[in-house]
PDB file as gemmi writes it, atoms N, CA and C in Angstrom:
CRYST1    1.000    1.000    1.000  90.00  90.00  90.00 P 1                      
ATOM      1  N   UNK A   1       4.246  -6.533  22.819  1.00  0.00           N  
ATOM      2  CA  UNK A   1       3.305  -5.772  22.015  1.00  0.00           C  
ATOM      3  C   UNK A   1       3.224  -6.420  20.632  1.00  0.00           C  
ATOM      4  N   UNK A   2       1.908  -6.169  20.180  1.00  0.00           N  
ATOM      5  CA  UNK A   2       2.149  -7.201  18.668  1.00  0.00           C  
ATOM      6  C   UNK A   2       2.499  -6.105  17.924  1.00  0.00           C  
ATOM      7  N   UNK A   3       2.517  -6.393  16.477  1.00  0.00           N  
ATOM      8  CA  UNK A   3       2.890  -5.891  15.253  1.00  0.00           C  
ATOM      9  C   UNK A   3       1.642  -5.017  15.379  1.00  0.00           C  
ATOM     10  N   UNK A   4       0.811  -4.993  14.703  1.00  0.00           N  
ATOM     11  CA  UNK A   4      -0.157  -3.924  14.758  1.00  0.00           C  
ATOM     12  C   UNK A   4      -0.136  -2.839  15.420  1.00  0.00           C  
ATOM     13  N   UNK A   5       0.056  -3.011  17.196  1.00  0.00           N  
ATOM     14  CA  UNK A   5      -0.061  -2.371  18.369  1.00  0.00           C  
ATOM     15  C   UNK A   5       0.994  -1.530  17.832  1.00  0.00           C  
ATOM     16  N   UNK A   6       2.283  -2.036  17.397  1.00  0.00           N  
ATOM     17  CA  UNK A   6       3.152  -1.273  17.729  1.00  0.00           C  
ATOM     18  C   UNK A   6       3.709   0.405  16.668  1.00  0.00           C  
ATOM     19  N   UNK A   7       2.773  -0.472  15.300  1.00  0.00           N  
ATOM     20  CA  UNK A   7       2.836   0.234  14.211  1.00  0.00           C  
ATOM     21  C   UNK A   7       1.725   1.179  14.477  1.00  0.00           C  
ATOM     22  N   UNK A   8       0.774   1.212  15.044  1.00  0.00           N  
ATOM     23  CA  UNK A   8      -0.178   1.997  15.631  1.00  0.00           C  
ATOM     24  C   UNK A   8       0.739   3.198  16.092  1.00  0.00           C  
ATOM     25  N   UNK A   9       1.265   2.375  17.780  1.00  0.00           N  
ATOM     26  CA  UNK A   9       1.960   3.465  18.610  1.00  0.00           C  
ATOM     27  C   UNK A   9       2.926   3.825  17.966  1.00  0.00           C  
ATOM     28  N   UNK A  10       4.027   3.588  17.322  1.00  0.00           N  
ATOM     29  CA  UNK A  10       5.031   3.817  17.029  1.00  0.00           C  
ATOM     30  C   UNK A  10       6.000   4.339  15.711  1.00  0.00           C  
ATOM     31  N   UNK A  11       4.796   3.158  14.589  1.00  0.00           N  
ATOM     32  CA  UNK A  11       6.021   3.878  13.244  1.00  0.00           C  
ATOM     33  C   UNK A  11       5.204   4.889  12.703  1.00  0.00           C  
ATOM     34  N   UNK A  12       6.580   5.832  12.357  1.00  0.00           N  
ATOM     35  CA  UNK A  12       6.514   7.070  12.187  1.00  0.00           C  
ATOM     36  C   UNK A  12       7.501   6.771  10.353  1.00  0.00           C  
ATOM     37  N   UNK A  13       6.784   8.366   9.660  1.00  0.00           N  
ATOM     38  CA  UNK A  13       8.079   8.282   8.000  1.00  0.00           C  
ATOM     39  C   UNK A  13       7.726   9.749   8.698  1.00  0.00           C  
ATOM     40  N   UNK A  14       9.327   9.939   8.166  1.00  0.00           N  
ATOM     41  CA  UNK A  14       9.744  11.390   7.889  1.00  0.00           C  
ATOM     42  C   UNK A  14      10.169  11.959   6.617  1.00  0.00           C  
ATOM     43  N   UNK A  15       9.741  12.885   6.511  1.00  0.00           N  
ATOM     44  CA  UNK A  15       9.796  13.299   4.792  1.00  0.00           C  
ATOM     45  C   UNK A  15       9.798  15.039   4.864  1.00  0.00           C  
ATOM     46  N   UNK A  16      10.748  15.624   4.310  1.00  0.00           N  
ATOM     47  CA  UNK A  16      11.135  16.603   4.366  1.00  0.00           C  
ATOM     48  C   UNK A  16      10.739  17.880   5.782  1.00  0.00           C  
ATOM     49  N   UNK A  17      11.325  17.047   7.148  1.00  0.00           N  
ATOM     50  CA  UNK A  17      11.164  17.652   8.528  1.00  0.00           C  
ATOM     51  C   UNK A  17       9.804  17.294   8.825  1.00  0.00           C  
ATOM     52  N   UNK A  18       9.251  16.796   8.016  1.00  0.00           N  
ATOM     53  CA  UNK A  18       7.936  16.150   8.636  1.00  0.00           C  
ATOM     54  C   UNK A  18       7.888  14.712   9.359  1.00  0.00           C  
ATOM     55  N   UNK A  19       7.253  14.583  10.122  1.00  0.00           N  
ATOM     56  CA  UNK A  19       6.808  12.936  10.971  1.00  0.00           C  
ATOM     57  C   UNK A  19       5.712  12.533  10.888  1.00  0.00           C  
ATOM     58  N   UNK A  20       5.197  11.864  10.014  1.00  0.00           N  
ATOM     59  CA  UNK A  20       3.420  10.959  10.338  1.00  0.00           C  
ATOM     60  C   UNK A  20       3.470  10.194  10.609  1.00  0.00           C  
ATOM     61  N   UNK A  21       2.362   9.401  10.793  1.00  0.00           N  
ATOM     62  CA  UNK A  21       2.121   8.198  11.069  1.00  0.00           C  
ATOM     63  C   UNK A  21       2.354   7.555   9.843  1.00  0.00           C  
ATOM     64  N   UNK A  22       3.029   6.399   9.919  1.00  0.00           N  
ATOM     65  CA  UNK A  22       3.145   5.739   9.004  1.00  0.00           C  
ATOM     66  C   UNK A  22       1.991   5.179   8.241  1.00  0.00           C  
ATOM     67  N   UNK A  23       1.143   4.582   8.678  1.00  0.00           N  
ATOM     68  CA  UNK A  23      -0.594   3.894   7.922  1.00  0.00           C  
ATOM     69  C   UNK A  23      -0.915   5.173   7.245  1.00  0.00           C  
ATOM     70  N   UNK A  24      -0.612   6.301   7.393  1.00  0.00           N  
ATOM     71  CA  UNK A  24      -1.485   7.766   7.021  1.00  0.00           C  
ATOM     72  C   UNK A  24      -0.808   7.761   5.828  1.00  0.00           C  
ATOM     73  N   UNK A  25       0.591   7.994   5.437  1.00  0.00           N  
ATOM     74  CA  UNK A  25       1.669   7.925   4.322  1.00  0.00           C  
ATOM     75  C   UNK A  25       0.915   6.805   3.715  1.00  0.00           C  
ATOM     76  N   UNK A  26       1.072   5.719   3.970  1.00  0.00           N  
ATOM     77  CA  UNK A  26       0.663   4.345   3.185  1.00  0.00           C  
ATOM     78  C   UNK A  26      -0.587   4.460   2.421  1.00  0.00           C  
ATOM     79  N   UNK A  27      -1.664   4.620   3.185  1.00  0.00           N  
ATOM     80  CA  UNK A  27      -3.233   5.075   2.623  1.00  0.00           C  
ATOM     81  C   UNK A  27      -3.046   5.966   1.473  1.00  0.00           C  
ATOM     82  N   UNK A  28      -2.349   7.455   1.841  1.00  0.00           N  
ATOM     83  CA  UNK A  28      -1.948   8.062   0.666  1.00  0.00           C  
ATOM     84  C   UNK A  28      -2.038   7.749  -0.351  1.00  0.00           C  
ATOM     85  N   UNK A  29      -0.820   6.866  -0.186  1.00  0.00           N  
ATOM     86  CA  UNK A  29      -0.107   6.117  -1.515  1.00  0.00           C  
ATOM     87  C   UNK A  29      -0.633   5.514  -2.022  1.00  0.00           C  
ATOM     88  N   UNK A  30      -1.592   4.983  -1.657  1.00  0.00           N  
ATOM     89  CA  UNK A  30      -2.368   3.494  -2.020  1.00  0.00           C  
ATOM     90  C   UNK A  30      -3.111   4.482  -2.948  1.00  0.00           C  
ATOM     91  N   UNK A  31      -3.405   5.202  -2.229  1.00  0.00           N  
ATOM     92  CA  UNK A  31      -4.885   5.960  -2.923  1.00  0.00           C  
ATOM     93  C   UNK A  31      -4.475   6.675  -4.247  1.00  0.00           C  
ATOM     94  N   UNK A  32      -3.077   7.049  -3.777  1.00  0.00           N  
ATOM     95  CA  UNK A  32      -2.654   7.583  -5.203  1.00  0.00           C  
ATOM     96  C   UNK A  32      -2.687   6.980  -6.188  1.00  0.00           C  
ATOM     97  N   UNK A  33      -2.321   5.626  -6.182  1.00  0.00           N  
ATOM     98  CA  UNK A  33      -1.676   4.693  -6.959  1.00  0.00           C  
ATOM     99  C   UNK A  33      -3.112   3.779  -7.689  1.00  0.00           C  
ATOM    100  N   UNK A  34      -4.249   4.844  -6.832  1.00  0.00           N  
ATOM    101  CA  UNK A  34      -5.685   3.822  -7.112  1.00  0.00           C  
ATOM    102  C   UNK A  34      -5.455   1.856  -6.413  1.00  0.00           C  
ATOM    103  N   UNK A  35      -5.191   1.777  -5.657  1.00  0.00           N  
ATOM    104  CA  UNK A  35      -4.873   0.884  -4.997  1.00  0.00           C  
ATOM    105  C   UNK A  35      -5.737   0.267  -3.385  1.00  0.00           C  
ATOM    106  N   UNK A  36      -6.405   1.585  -3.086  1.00  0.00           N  
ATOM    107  CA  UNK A  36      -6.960   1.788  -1.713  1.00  0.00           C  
ATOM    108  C   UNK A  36      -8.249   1.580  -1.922  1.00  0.00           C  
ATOM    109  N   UNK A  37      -8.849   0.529  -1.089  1.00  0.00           N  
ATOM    110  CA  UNK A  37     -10.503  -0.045  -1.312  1.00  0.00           C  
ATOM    111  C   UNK A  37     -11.159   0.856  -2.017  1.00  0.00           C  
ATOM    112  N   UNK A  38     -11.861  -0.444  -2.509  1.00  0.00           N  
ATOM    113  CA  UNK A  38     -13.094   0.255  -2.943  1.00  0.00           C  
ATOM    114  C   UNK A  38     -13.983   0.072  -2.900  1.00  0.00           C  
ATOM    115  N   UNK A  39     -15.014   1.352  -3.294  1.00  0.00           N  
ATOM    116  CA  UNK A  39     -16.376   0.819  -2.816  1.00  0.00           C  
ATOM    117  C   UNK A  39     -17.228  -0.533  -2.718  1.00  0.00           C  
ATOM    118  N   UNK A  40     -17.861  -0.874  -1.889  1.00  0.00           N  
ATOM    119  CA  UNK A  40     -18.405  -2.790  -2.034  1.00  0.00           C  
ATOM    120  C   UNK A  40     -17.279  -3.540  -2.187  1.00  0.00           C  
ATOM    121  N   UNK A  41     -16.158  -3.643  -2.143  1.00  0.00           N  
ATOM    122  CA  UNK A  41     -14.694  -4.937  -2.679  1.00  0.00           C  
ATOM    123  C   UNK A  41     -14.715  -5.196  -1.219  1.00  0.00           C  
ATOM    124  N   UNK A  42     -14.497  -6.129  -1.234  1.00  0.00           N  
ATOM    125  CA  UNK A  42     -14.171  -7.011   0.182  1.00  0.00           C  
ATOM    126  C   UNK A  42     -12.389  -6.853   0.235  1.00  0.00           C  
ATOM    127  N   UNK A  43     -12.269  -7.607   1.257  1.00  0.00           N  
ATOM    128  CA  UNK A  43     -10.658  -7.694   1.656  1.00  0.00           C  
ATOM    129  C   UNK A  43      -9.875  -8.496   0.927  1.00  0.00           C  
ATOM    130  N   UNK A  44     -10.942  -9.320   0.473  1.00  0.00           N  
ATOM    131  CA  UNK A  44      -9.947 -10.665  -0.144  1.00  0.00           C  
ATOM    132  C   UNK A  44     -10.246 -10.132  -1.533  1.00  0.00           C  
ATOM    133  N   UNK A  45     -10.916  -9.411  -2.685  1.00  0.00           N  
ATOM    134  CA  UNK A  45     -11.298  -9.057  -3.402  1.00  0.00           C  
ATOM    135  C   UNK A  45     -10.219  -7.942  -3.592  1.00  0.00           C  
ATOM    136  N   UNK A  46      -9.596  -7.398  -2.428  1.00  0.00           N  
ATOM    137  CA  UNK A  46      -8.708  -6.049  -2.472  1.00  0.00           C  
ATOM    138  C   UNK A  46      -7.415  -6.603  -2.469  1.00  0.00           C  
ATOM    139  N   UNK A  47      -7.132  -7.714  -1.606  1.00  0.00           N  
ATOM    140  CA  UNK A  47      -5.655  -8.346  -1.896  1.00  0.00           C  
ATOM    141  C   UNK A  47      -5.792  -8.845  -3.350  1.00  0.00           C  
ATOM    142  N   UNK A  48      -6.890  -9.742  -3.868  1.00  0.00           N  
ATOM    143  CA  UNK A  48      -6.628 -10.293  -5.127  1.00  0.00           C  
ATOM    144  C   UNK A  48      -6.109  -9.036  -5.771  1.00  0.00           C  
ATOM    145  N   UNK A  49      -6.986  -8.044  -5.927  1.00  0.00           N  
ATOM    146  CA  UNK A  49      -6.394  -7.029  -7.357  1.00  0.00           C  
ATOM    147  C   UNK A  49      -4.843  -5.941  -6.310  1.00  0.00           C  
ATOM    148  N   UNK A  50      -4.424  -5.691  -5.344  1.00  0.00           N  
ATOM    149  CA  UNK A  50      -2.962  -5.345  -5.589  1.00  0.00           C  
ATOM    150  C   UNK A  50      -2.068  -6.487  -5.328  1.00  0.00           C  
ATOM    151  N   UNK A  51      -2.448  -7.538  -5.348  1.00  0.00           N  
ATOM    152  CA  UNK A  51      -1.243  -8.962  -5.789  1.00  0.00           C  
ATOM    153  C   UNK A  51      -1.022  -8.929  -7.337  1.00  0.00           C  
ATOM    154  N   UNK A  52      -1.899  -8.820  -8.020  1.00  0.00           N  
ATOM    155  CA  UNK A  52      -2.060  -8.611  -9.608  1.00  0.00           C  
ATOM    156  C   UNK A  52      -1.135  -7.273  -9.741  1.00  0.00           C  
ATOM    157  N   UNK A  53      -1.699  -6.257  -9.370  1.00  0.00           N  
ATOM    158  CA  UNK A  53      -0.668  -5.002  -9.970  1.00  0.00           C  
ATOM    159  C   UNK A  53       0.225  -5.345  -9.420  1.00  0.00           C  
ATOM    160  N   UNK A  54       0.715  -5.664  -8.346  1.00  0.00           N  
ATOM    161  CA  UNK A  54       1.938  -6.002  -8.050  1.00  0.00           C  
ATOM    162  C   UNK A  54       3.042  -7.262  -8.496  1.00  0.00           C  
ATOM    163  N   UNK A  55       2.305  -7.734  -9.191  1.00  0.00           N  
ATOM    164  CA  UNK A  55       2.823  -8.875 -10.106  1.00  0.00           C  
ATOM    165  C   UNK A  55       3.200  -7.862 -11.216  1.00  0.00           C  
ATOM    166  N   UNK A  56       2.210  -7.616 -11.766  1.00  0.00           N  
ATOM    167  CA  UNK A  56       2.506  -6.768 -13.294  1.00  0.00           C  
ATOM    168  C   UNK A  56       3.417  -5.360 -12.795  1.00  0.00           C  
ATOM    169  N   UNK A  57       3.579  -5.051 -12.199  1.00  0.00           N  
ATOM    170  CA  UNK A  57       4.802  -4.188 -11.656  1.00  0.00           C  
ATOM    171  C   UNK A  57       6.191  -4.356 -11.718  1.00  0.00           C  
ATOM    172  N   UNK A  58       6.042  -5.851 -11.263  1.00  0.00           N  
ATOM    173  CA  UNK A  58       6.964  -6.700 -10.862  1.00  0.00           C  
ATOM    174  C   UNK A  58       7.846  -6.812 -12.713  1.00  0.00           C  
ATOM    175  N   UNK A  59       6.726  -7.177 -13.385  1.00  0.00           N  
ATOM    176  CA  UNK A  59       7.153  -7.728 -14.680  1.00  0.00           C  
ATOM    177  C   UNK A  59       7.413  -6.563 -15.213  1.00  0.00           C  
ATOM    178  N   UNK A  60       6.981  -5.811 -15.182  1.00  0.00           N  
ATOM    179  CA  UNK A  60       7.151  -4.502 -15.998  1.00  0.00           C  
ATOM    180  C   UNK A  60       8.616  -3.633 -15.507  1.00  0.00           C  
ATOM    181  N   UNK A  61       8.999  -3.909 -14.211  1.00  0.00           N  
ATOM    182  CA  UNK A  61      10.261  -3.462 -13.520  1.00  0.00           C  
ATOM    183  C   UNK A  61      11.345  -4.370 -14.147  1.00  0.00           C  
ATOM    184  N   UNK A  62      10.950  -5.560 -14.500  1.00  0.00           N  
ATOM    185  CA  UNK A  62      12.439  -6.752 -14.781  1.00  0.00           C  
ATOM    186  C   UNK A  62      12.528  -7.144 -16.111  1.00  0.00           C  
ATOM    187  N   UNK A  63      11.245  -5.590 -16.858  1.00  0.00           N  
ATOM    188  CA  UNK A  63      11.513  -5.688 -18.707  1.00  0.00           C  
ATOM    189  C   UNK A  63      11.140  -7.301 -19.243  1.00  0.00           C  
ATOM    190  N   UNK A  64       9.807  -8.074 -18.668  1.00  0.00           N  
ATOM    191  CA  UNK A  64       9.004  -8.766 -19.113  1.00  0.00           C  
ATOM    192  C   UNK A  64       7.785  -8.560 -20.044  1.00  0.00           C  
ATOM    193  N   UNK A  65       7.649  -7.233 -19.874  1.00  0.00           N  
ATOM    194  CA  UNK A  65       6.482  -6.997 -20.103  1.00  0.00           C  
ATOM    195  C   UNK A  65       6.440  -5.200 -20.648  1.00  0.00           C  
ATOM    196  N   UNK A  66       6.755  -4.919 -21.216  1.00  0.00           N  
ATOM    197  CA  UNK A  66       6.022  -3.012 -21.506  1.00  0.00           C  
ATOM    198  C   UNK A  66       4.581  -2.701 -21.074  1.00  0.00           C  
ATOM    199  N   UNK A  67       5.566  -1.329 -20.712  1.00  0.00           N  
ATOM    200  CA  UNK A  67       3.958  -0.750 -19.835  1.00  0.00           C  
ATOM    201  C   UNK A  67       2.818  -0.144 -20.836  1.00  0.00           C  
TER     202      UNK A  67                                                      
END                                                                             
């Protein structure tokens, strides 16, 4: 089974007696975090900008940078 298939069928987060699907949690988050597509952005347009916050995350976690 590939990776996809299996994260489909299979991974699950549990969080206080709860079980979801894992992609459902993730989307969430994304969305929380303003992170989750957006309108007209392409895919490669959507990796460019959370590689960036996630860089500046990065720096801002290892006290390079103030938030």
């Amino acid at each position: 089974m590939c990776a996809p298939c299996w994260v489909d069928n299979y991974s699950t987060f549990t969080m206080d007696g709860v079980t979801r699907p894992f992609k459902e949690v993730l989307k969430e988050k994304l969305i929380e975090l303003d992170l989750w597509f957006k309108d007209g952005e392409t895919r490669g347009e959507w990796q460019e900008r959370i590689e960036v916050e996630g860089r500046s995350a990065l720096r801002r976690y290892a006290g390079r940078e103030k938030s």
